[in-house]
Amino acid sequence: MSLRISALEYVQEVQNGNISAEDYVSKTIEQINNVDENLHAFLQINSEAIDNARQIDKKIKSGKNVGACFGMPISIKDNICIKDSKTTCASNMLENFIAPYDATVISKLKQQDAIFVGKTNLDEFAMGLTTEFSAFGPSRNPWNLDYVPGGSSGGSAVSVSAFECLASLGSDTGGSVRNPASFCGVVGFKPTYGLISRFGLISYANSIEQIGPIARTVKDTAFILNMIAGLDPNDNTTIDNSNQDYLLGIDSGIEGKKIGIIKEMIGEGIDSAVMSATKNAISKFQGLGAVCEEVSLDMVKYSVAAYYTITATEAGSNLARYDNLRYGYDFPVEGYEFNSYISKARRKFGPEVTRRMILGGFVPSSGHAGKYFLKALKVKQKLTQEIDQLFKKYDFLIAPTVPVLPFKIGEKIDDPVALFLVDINTVTANLTGKPAISVPFEISNGLPIGIQIFANSNDDKSLLQAARALESTVKLPEVPI
Ligand code: GLN
């Protein structure tokens, strides 16, 4: 039995009695034991995974109702709470934090008999795009171990790419699902804002972030979305998707659709291999019967600045709770007055989180708010107006997910601004609330390139159809792991 199947193939094989959940999960754990020492996708492995699989096999044998996952092994980014397990956000601050409840996405997947094989590595509190800011060491790209896997959901993308699970959940505040998916050659989906409940996701920037699936195929992505999307009384920002079936009609194609190529996302600084992949993707879309033309989204040039201003402000407020009085680590209070205690306790945060908190205290402060925070909100509003205008004329917009190829571990770590700029093509979807997906498209010099497709709010289903159409034109080499 090979691990190299899709999630939907797994379900089929288990249903047909060709494989058992226990076999597949045991093999998955074996794979993790073999490859994860090098890859470091996981922060914790669920020691009960094989037992859980055995229980599901029993349920199947006894003819009881079994959930749609049939014991499928899934990995979870370590900023999503699973009751009674550690949820560290890859931070020393939460090193020993045990989540007291399940995130809504976790309860939904449990109901469908998914098995959580482990918690995956990320940049501390999801701030970053390489996983190098994890307090517990970076993850590595399975296509080339010297390279970053992207981030912040780097561990999730690595685990899917290296057959350490069948699918994963990440979170995407400014690209953290799509960026690592692109760098690791897998599919990453950021839904319309509100489509997936954020209850139980440890907040970074609530007003724009979403949990999103990472999978090996577009169909698997739709399958996971079917199980986790929809209204949640615990998250007031969720939207009613009327139990939409995202798999149904996924092969409908994109004949006659109008696609805009975002000019500002293929401009200055784009790698020539990424540019050539984008041109090839445009030809594929045309071959599928779509009409493609270049469009302009002028505010993109201010999007990264606006994104970091808004997210730092929200992060500053969200992270204020980590004062080591309510959650935290063992650090006695004796000998300190209140302020000096808290500032000392907060030194547990790593450099990137500290940078964001300092920025987040400054940009919305009185005397500066008009110049920075309020201006950033105006950019967000204007960008949304511009993209809404485009969606009156176009069904989809496209751009490369990331303008550059994966780079070497350590290469950009000391240059935060260079890192911020890598987000130029992903933050727009978050700032405007639109759904966007990264589809693995080409391998250049052994490193993956993803193509990103955007759709209008609540058009997640047709977005998945477009992604499936593009995917059907692609045959990538096997990941060398
Ligand atoms: N690189 C971006 C940031 O650091 C995106 C992170 C994310 O989407 N969580 O904010």
Coordinates of C-alpha atoms and ligand atoms in Angstrom, one line a residue:
M1 CA 0.0 0.0 0.0
S2 CA 1.4 3.4 -1.0
L3 CA 1.0 6.6 1.0
R4 CA 1.1 8.5 -2.2
I5 CA -2.7 8.7 -2.7
S6 CA -5.1 11.6 -2.4
A7 CA -7.5 12.0 0.6
L8 CA -10.4 11.1 -1.6
E9 CA -8.7 8.0 -2.9
Y10 CA -8.0 7.1 0.7
V11 CA -11.7 7.3 1.6
Q12 CA -12.5 5.2 -1.5
E13 CA -9.9 2.5 -0.6
V14 CA -11.1 2.2 3.0
Q15 CA -14.7 2.1 2.0
N16 CA -13.9 -0.7 -0.5
G17 CA -12.1 -2.6 2.2
N18 CA -8.8 -2.5 0.2
I19 CA -6.9 -0.8 3.1
S20 CA -7.7 -0.3 6.8
A21 CA -7.4 3.0 8.6
E22 CA -4.9 1.3 11.0
D23 CA -2.6 0.3 8.1
Y24 CA -2.6 3.7 6.5
V25 CA -2.2 5.6 9.8
S26 CA 0.6 3.3 11.0
K27 CA 2.4 3.8 7.7
T28 CA 1.9 7.6 8.0
I29 CA 3.4 7.5 11.5
E30 CA 6.3 5.4 10.2
Q31 CA 6.9 8.0 7.4
I32 CA 6.9 10.8 10.0
N33 CA 9.5 8.8 12.1
N34 CA 11.6 8.4 8.9
V35 CA 11.5 11.9 7.4
D36 CA 10.6 14.4 10.1
E37 CA 14.0 14.5 11.8
N38 CA 15.2 16.3 8.7
L39 CA 12.0 18.2 7.8
H40 CA 10.8 19.2 11.2
A41 CA 7.2 19.7 10.1
F42 CA 5.8 18.6 13.4
L43 CA 6.1 20.0 16.9
Q44 CA 4.1 17.1 18.5
I45 CA 2.9 13.7 17.3
N46 CA -0.3 12.3 18.5
S47 CA 0.7 9.1 20.3
E48 CA -2.9 7.8 20.2
A49 CA -3.2 8.1 16.4
I50 CA -2.9 4.4 15.6
D51 CA -5.3 3.5 18.5
N52 CA -7.8 6.0 17.1
A53 CA -7.5 4.4 13.7
R54 CA -8.1 0.9 15.2
Q55 CA -11.3 2.2 16.8
I56 CA -12.5 3.6 13.4
D57 CA -11.8 0.2 11.7
K58 CA -13.9 -1.4 14.4
K59 CA -16.7 1.0 13.7
I60 CA -16.5 0.2 10.0
K61 CA -16.5 -3.5 10.6
S62 CA -19.5 -3.4 12.9
G63 CA -21.5 -1.5 10.3
K64 CA -21.9 1.6 12.4
N65 CA -22.2 5.0 10.8
V66 CA -18.7 6.3 10.0
G67 CA -17.8 9.9 9.3
A68 CA -16.7 11.1 5.9
C69 CA -13.0 11.0 6.8
F70 CA -12.9 7.3 7.6
G71 CA -9.8 7.8 9.8
M72 CA -7.9 10.0 7.4
P73 CA -4.7 11.4 9.0
I74 CA -4.7 15.2 9.1
S75 CA -2.2 17.5 10.6
I76 CA -3.1 20.8 12.4
K77 CA -1.1 24.0 12.6
D78 CA -0.1 24.6 16.2
N79 CA -2.1 27.7 16.6
I80 CA -5.4 25.8 16.4
C81 CA -6.7 24.4 19.7
I82 CA -7.3 20.7 20.2
K83 CA -8.8 20.0 23.6
D84 CA -6.3 18.6 26.2
S85 CA -3.3 18.9 23.8
K86 CA -0.5 21.4 23.7
T87 CA -1.0 24.4 21.5
T88 CA 2.2 26.4 21.5
C89 CA 2.0 28.8 18.6
A90 CA 5.7 27.8 18.2
S91 CA 6.3 30.2 21.1
N92 CA 8.2 29.8 24.3
M93 CA 5.4 31.9 25.9
L94 CA 2.9 29.0 25.3
E95 CA 5.4 26.2 25.5
N96 CA 3.3 24.3 28.0
F97 CA -0.2 25.6 27.2
I98 CA -2.8 22.9 27.1
A99 CA -5.9 23.9 25.1
P100 CA -9.1 23.6 27.3
Y101 CA -11.4 23.2 24.3
D102 CA -11.6 22.2 20.6
A103 CA -11.6 24.8 17.9
T104 CA -14.8 24.5 15.8
V105 CA -12.9 23.1 12.8
I106 CA -11.5 20.4 15.1
S107 CA -15.0 19.4 16.5
K108 CA -16.3 19.3 12.9
L109 CA -13.4 17.1 11.8
K110 CA -13.7 14.8 14.8
Q111 CA -17.4 14.3 14.0
Q112 CA -16.3 13.1 10.6
D113 CA -13.8 10.6 12.1
A114 CA -10.6 12.4 11.1
I115 CA -7.4 11.5 12.9
F116 CA -5.1 14.2 14.0
V117 CA -1.6 12.9 13.6
G118 CA 0.1 15.9 15.1
K119 CA 0.6 19.7 15.5
T120 CA 2.7 21.4 12.9
N121 CA 5.4 24.0 13.1
L122 CA 4.8 27.7 12.3
D123 CA 6.5 31.1 12.6
E124 CA 5.9 32.2 16.2
F125 CA 2.2 33.3 16.5
A126 CA 1.9 33.0 12.7
M127 CA 4.1 36.0 12.1
G128 CA 6.5 35.4 9.3
L129 CA 6.7 33.4 6.0
T130 CA 9.5 30.9 6.3
T131 CA 9.0 29.1 9.7
E132 CA 12.4 30.4 10.7
F133 CA 10.7 32.5 13.4
S134 CA 9.5 29.3 15.2
A135 CA 11.0 29.2 18.7
F136 CA 11.6 25.5 18.1
G137 CA 13.7 25.7 15.0
P138 CA 12.7 25.9 11.3
S139 CA 11.0 23.4 9.0
R140 CA 12.7 22.5 5.8
N141 CA 11.4 22.3 2.2
P142 CA 11.0 18.6 1.1
W143 CA 12.0 19.6 -2.5
N144 CA 15.4 20.8 -1.2
L145 CA 16.3 20.7 2.5
D146 CA 18.5 23.8 2.3
Y147 CA 15.4 25.9 1.4
V148 CA 12.6 27.4 3.4
P149 CA 9.2 25.8 3.0
G150 CA 7.4 29.1 3.2
G151 CA 5.2 30.1 6.1
S152 CA 3.8 30.7 8.5
S153 CA 1.9 27.4 8.0
G154 CA 5.2 25.9 6.9
G155 CA 4.9 22.7 8.9
S156 CA 1.5 22.0 7.5
A157 CA 2.6 22.4 3.9
V158 CA 5.7 20.3 4.5
S159 CA 3.6 17.5 6.1
V160 CA 1.2 17.3 3.2
S161 CA 4.0 17.5 0.6
A162 CA 6.1 14.8 2.3
F163 CA 3.2 12.3 2.8
E164 CA 3.2 12.7 6.6
C165 CA -0.6 13.2 6.4
L166 CA -3.3 13.5 3.8
A167 CA -4.3 17.1 4.5
S168 CA -3.7 19.9 6.9
L169 CA -5.3 23.0 8.4
G170 CA -3.3 26.2 8.4
S171 CA -4.2 29.8 9.0
D172 CA -3.9 32.6 6.5
T173 CA -3.6 36.2 7.8
G174 CA -1.6 37.5 4.8
G175 CA -0.7 34.4 2.8
S176 CA 0.3 31.9 5.4
V177 CA -1.6 29.0 3.8
R178 CA -1.0 30.0 0.2
N179 CA 2.7 30.9 0.5
P180 CA 3.9 27.6 2.0
A181 CA 1.6 25.7 -0.3
S182 CA 3.3 27.4 -3.3
F183 CA 6.8 26.8 -1.9
C184 CA 6.1 23.1 -1.2
G185 CA 4.1 22.2 -4.4
V186 CA 0.7 21.6 -2.8
V187 CA -2.7 23.3 -2.9
G188 CA -3.5 26.1 -0.3
F189 CA -6.8 27.8 0.0
K190 CA -7.8 31.0 1.8
P191 CA -11.6 31.2 1.8
T192 CA -13.9 34.2 1.7
Y193 CA -13.7 36.0 5.1
G194 CA -16.2 34.3 7.4
L195 CA -16.6 31.0 5.5
I196 CA -14.7 29.0 8.2
S197 CA -15.1 29.6 11.9
R198 CA -12.1 31.1 13.7
F199 CA -13.3 29.9 17.1
G200 CA -10.3 28.2 18.7
L201 CA -7.7 29.7 16.3
I202 CA -5.3 31.7 18.4
S203 CA -5.8 35.2 17.1
Y204 CA -3.1 37.2 15.3
A205 CA -5.2 39.7 13.2
N206 CA -8.9 38.8 13.6
S207 CA -10.3 41.2 11.1
I208 CA -8.6 39.6 8.1
E209 CA -7.5 36.0 8.9
Q210 CA -9.0 32.7 8.1
I211 CA -8.3 29.0 8.7
G212 CA -7.7 27.3 5.4
P213 CA -7.0 23.7 4.1
I214 CA -3.8 22.6 2.6
A215 CA -4.0 19.4 0.5
R216 CA -2.4 17.5 -2.4
T217 CA -5.3 18.1 -4.8
V218 CA -8.0 20.7 -5.4
K219 CA -10.7 18.0 -4.9
D220 CA -9.2 17.1 -1.5
T221 CA -9.3 20.8 -0.7
A222 CA -13.0 21.0 -1.6
F223 CA -13.7 17.8 0.4
I224 CA -12.1 19.3 3.6
L225 CA -13.9 22.6 3.0
N226 CA -17.3 20.8 2.9
M227 CA -16.7 19.5 6.4
I228 CA -15.4 22.7 8.1
A229 CA -17.2 25.6 6.4
G230 CA -20.4 27.4 7.6
L231 CA -22.1 29.3 10.3
D232 CA -20.8 29.0 13.9
P233 CA -22.6 30.6 16.9
N234 CA -19.2 30.9 18.5
D235 CA -17.8 33.1 15.7
N236 CA -20.1 36.1 14.8
T237 CA -18.2 36.7 11.6
T238 CA -19.1 33.4 10.0
I239 CA -21.4 33.4 7.0
D240 CA -24.2 31.1 6.1
N241 CA -23.0 29.1 3.1
S242 CA -26.3 27.1 2.9
N243 CA -24.4 23.8 3.2
Q244 CA -22.9 24.3 -0.2
D245 CA -21.2 21.2 -1.7
Y246 CA -17.9 22.4 -3.0
L247 CA -17.1 19.0 -4.6
L248 CA -20.2 18.9 -6.7
G249 CA -19.5 20.1 -10.2
I250 CA -15.9 20.8 -9.5
D251 CA -14.9 19.5 -13.0
S252 CA -17.2 22.1 -14.7
G253 CA -14.3 23.9 -16.3
I254 CA -13.8 27.5 -17.1
E255 CA -14.9 27.8 -20.7
G256 CA -16.0 31.3 -21.5
K257 CA -14.8 32.8 -18.2
K258 CA -13.1 36.1 -18.0
I259 CA -9.8 36.3 -16.2
G260 CA -7.8 39.4 -15.3
I261 CA -4.0 39.2 -14.8
I262 CA -3.1 41.6 -12.1
K263 CA -0.4 43.8 -13.6
E264 CA 1.0 45.1 -10.2
M265 CA 1.7 41.5 -9.1
I266 CA 3.9 40.6 -12.1
G267 CA 6.0 43.8 -12.1
E268 CA 9.3 44.8 -10.6
G269 CA 11.1 42.2 -8.5
I270 CA 9.5 39.2 -10.0
D271 CA 11.8 36.2 -10.6
S272 CA 12.1 35.3 -14.3
A273 CA 11.2 31.7 -13.7
V274 CA 8.0 32.8 -11.9
M275 CA 7.2 35.2 -14.7
S276 CA 7.6 32.4 -17.3
A277 CA 5.4 30.1 -15.2
T278 CA 2.8 32.8 -15.1
K279 CA 2.8 33.2 -18.9
N280 CA 2.5 29.4 -19.3
A281 CA -0.5 29.4 -16.9
I282 CA -2.1 32.1 -18.9
S283 CA -1.8 29.9 -22.1
K284 CA -3.3 27.0 -20.2
F285 CA -6.2 29.1 -19.1
Q286 CA -6.7 30.2 -22.7
G287 CA -6.5 26.6 -23.8
L288 CA -9.3 25.8 -21.4
G289 CA -11.5 28.4 -23.1
A290 CA -11.1 31.4 -20.8
V291 CA -10.4 34.9 -22.0
C292 CA -7.4 36.5 -20.3
E293 CA -6.4 40.2 -20.2
E294 CA -4.1 42.4 -18.1
V295 CA -5.9 44.5 -15.5
S296 CA -4.7 47.0 -13.0
L297 CA -5.2 47.0 -9.2
D298 CA -3.5 50.2 -8.4
M299 CA -3.6 50.1 -4.6
V300 CA -1.5 46.9 -4.5
K301 CA 1.5 49.2 -4.3
Y302 CA 0.4 50.3 -0.8
S303 CA -1.0 46.9 0.3
V304 CA 2.0 45.5 2.1
A305 CA 2.5 48.7 4.1
A306 CA -1.2 48.8 5.0
Y307 CA -1.2 45.1 5.8
Y308 CA 1.7 45.4 8.3
T309 CA 0.2 48.5 9.9
I310 CA -3.2 46.9 10.5
T311 CA -1.9 43.5 11.5
A312 CA 0.7 44.9 13.9
T313 CA -2.1 46.9 15.6
E314 CA -4.4 43.9 16.0
A315 CA -1.5 41.7 17.1
G316 CA -0.4 44.3 19.7
S317 CA -3.8 44.2 21.2
N318 CA -4.2 40.4 20.9
L319 CA -0.9 39.6 22.4
A320 CA -1.4 41.9 25.4
R321 CA -3.0 39.0 27.2
Y322 CA 0.4 37.2 27.4
D323 CA 1.6 38.9 30.5
N324 CA 2.5 35.6 32.2
L325 CA -0.2 36.2 34.8
R326 CA -3.1 34.4 33.0
Y327 CA -1.1 32.1 30.7
G328 CA 2.6 31.5 30.6
Y329 CA 5.5 29.8 32.1
D330 CA 7.1 29.4 35.5
F331 CA 8.5 32.8 36.4
P332 CA 7.9 33.9 40.0
V333 CA 6.6 37.4 40.7
E334 CA 8.6 38.1 43.8
G335 CA 10.9 41.1 43.6
Y336 CA 9.2 42.9 40.8
E337 CA 6.6 45.6 40.6
F338 CA 3.8 45.2 38.0
N339 CA 5.4 46.8 34.9
S340 CA 8.9 45.5 35.3
Y341 CA 7.5 42.0 35.9
I342 CA 5.5 42.1 32.7
S343 CA 8.2 43.6 30.6
K344 CA 10.7 40.9 31.8
A345 CA 8.1 38.1 31.3
R346 CA 7.5 39.3 27.7
R347 CA 11.1 38.7 26.8
K348 CA 10.0 35.2 26.1
F349 CA 8.7 36.4 22.8
G350 CA 11.1 36.0 19.8
P351 CA 12.4 38.8 17.7
E352 CA 9.6 39.0 15.1
V353 CA 6.8 39.0 17.6
T354 CA 8.6 41.7 19.6
R355 CA 9.0 43.8 16.5
R356 CA 5.3 43.5 15.6
M357 CA 4.3 44.4 19.2
I358 CA 6.5 47.5 19.3
L359 CA 5.1 48.5 15.9
G360 CA 1.6 47.7 17.0
G361 CA 1.9 50.0 20.0
F362 CA 3.2 52.8 17.9
V363 CA 1.1 53.0 14.8
P364 CA -2.4 53.4 16.4
S365 CA -1.2 55.6 19.2
S366 CA -2.5 59.2 19.7
G367 CA -0.7 61.6 17.5
H368 CA 0.3 58.9 15.0
A369 CA -3.0 57.1 14.3
G370 CA -4.1 59.4 11.5
K371 CA -0.7 59.1 9.8
Y372 CA -0.5 55.3 10.0
F373 CA -3.4 53.2 11.2
L374 CA -6.3 55.3 9.8
K375 CA -4.4 55.7 6.5
A376 CA -3.9 51.9 6.3
L377 CA -7.6 51.4 6.8
K378 CA -8.3 53.8 3.9
V379 CA -5.9 51.8 1.7
K380 CA -7.8 48.6 2.7
Q381 CA -11.1 50.3 1.8
K382 CA -9.8 51.7 -1.5
L383 CA -8.2 48.3 -2.5
T384 CA -11.6 46.6 -1.8
Q385 CA -13.4 49.1 -3.9
E386 CA -10.9 48.6 -6.8
I387 CA -11.2 44.8 -6.6
D388 CA -15.0 44.9 -6.4
Q389 CA -15.0 47.0 -9.6
L390 CA -12.8 44.4 -11.3
F391 CA -15.1 41.6 -10.3
K392 CA -18.0 43.3 -12.1
K393 CA -16.1 42.5 -15.3
Y394 CA -14.0 39.5 -14.5
D395 CA -14.8 36.1 -13.0
F396 CA -11.3 35.5 -11.7
L397 CA -8.1 37.4 -11.2
I398 CA -4.7 35.7 -11.3
A399 CA -1.1 36.3 -10.3
P400 CA 1.8 34.1 -9.1
T401 CA 1.2 33.2 -5.5
V402 CA 4.7 34.4 -4.6
P403 CA 6.8 36.6 -6.9
V404 CA 10.0 34.7 -6.0
L405 CA 11.2 31.1 -5.8
P406 CA 11.8 29.5 -2.4
F407 CA 15.0 30.9 -1.0
K408 CA 17.7 29.4 1.3
I409 CA 17.2 29.1 5.0
G410 CA 19.0 32.0 6.7
E411 CA 19.1 34.1 3.4
K412 CA 16.5 36.8 4.4
I413 CA 16.2 36.3 8.1
D414 CA 18.0 39.5 9.0
D415 CA 16.1 41.6 6.6
P416 CA 12.5 42.0 7.9
V417 CA 11.5 44.4 5.2
A418 CA 12.7 42.1 2.4
L419 CA 10.6 39.4 4.0
F420 CA 7.5 41.7 4.3
L421 CA 7.8 42.4 0.5
V422 CA 7.5 38.7 -0.4
D423 CA 3.9 39.0 0.8
I424 CA 3.0 41.4 -2.0
N425 CA 0.8 39.0 -4.0
T426 CA -1.0 37.4 -1.1
V427 CA -2.1 40.2 1.3
T428 CA -4.7 41.6 -1.1
A429 CA -7.0 38.6 -0.6
N430 CA -6.9 39.2 3.2
L431 CA -7.3 42.9 3.1
T432 CA -10.4 42.6 0.8
G433 CA -11.8 39.4 2.3
K434 CA -11.8 37.7 -1.1
P435 CA -11.1 33.9 -1.5
A436 CA -7.8 32.9 -3.1
I437 CA -6.1 29.6 -3.9
S438 CA -2.6 28.6 -4.8
V439 CA -2.3 25.7 -7.3
P440 CA 1.1 24.0 -7.8
F441 CA 2.0 24.7 -11.4
E442 CA 5.7 24.2 -12.3
I443 CA 9.0 23.1 -10.9
S444 CA 12.0 25.3 -11.7
N445 CA 15.5 24.1 -10.7
G446 CA 13.9 21.6 -8.4
L447 CA 11.7 24.2 -6.6
P448 CA 7.9 24.6 -6.9
I449 CA 6.0 27.6 -8.2
G450 CA 2.3 28.1 -7.4
I451 CA -0.2 30.1 -9.4
Q452 CA -2.8 32.1 -7.4
I453 CA -6.4 32.5 -8.5
F454 CA -8.8 35.1 -6.8
A455 CA -12.6 35.2 -6.9
N456 CA -15.3 37.5 -5.6
S457 CA -16.6 37.0 -2.1
N458 CA -18.7 33.9 -1.7
D459 CA -17.6 32.6 -5.1
D460 CA -15.5 30.0 -3.4
K461 CA -17.2 27.2 -5.3
S462 CA -16.4 28.6 -8.7
L463 CA -12.9 29.4 -7.5
L464 CA -12.3 25.8 -6.8
Q465 CA -13.6 24.9 -10.2
A466 CA -11.1 27.2 -11.8
A467 CA -8.3 25.8 -9.7
R468 CA -9.3 22.3 -10.6
A469 CA -9.3 23.2 -14.3
L470 CA -5.8 24.6 -14.1
E471 CA -4.6 21.6 -12.0
S472 CA -5.9 19.3 -14.7
T473 CA -3.3 20.7 -17.1
V474 CA -0.4 20.1 -14.7
K475 CA 1.8 17.0 -14.1
L476 CA 4.5 17.7 -11.6
P477 CA 7.5 15.4 -10.9
E478 CA 7.4 13.5 -7.6
V479 CA 8.7 15.2 -4.5
P480 CA 12.2 13.8 -3.9
I481 CA 11.5 12.5 -0.4
Ligands
GLN1 N1 4.0 37.0 6.4 C1 2.8 37.5 6.9 C2 3.0 38.0 8.3 O1 4.0 37.8 8.8 C3 1.6 36.5 6.8 C4 1.4 35.7 8.0 C5 0.2 34.9 8.0 O2 -0.6 34.9 7.0 N2 -0.1 34.4 9.2 O3 2.1 38.7 8.8

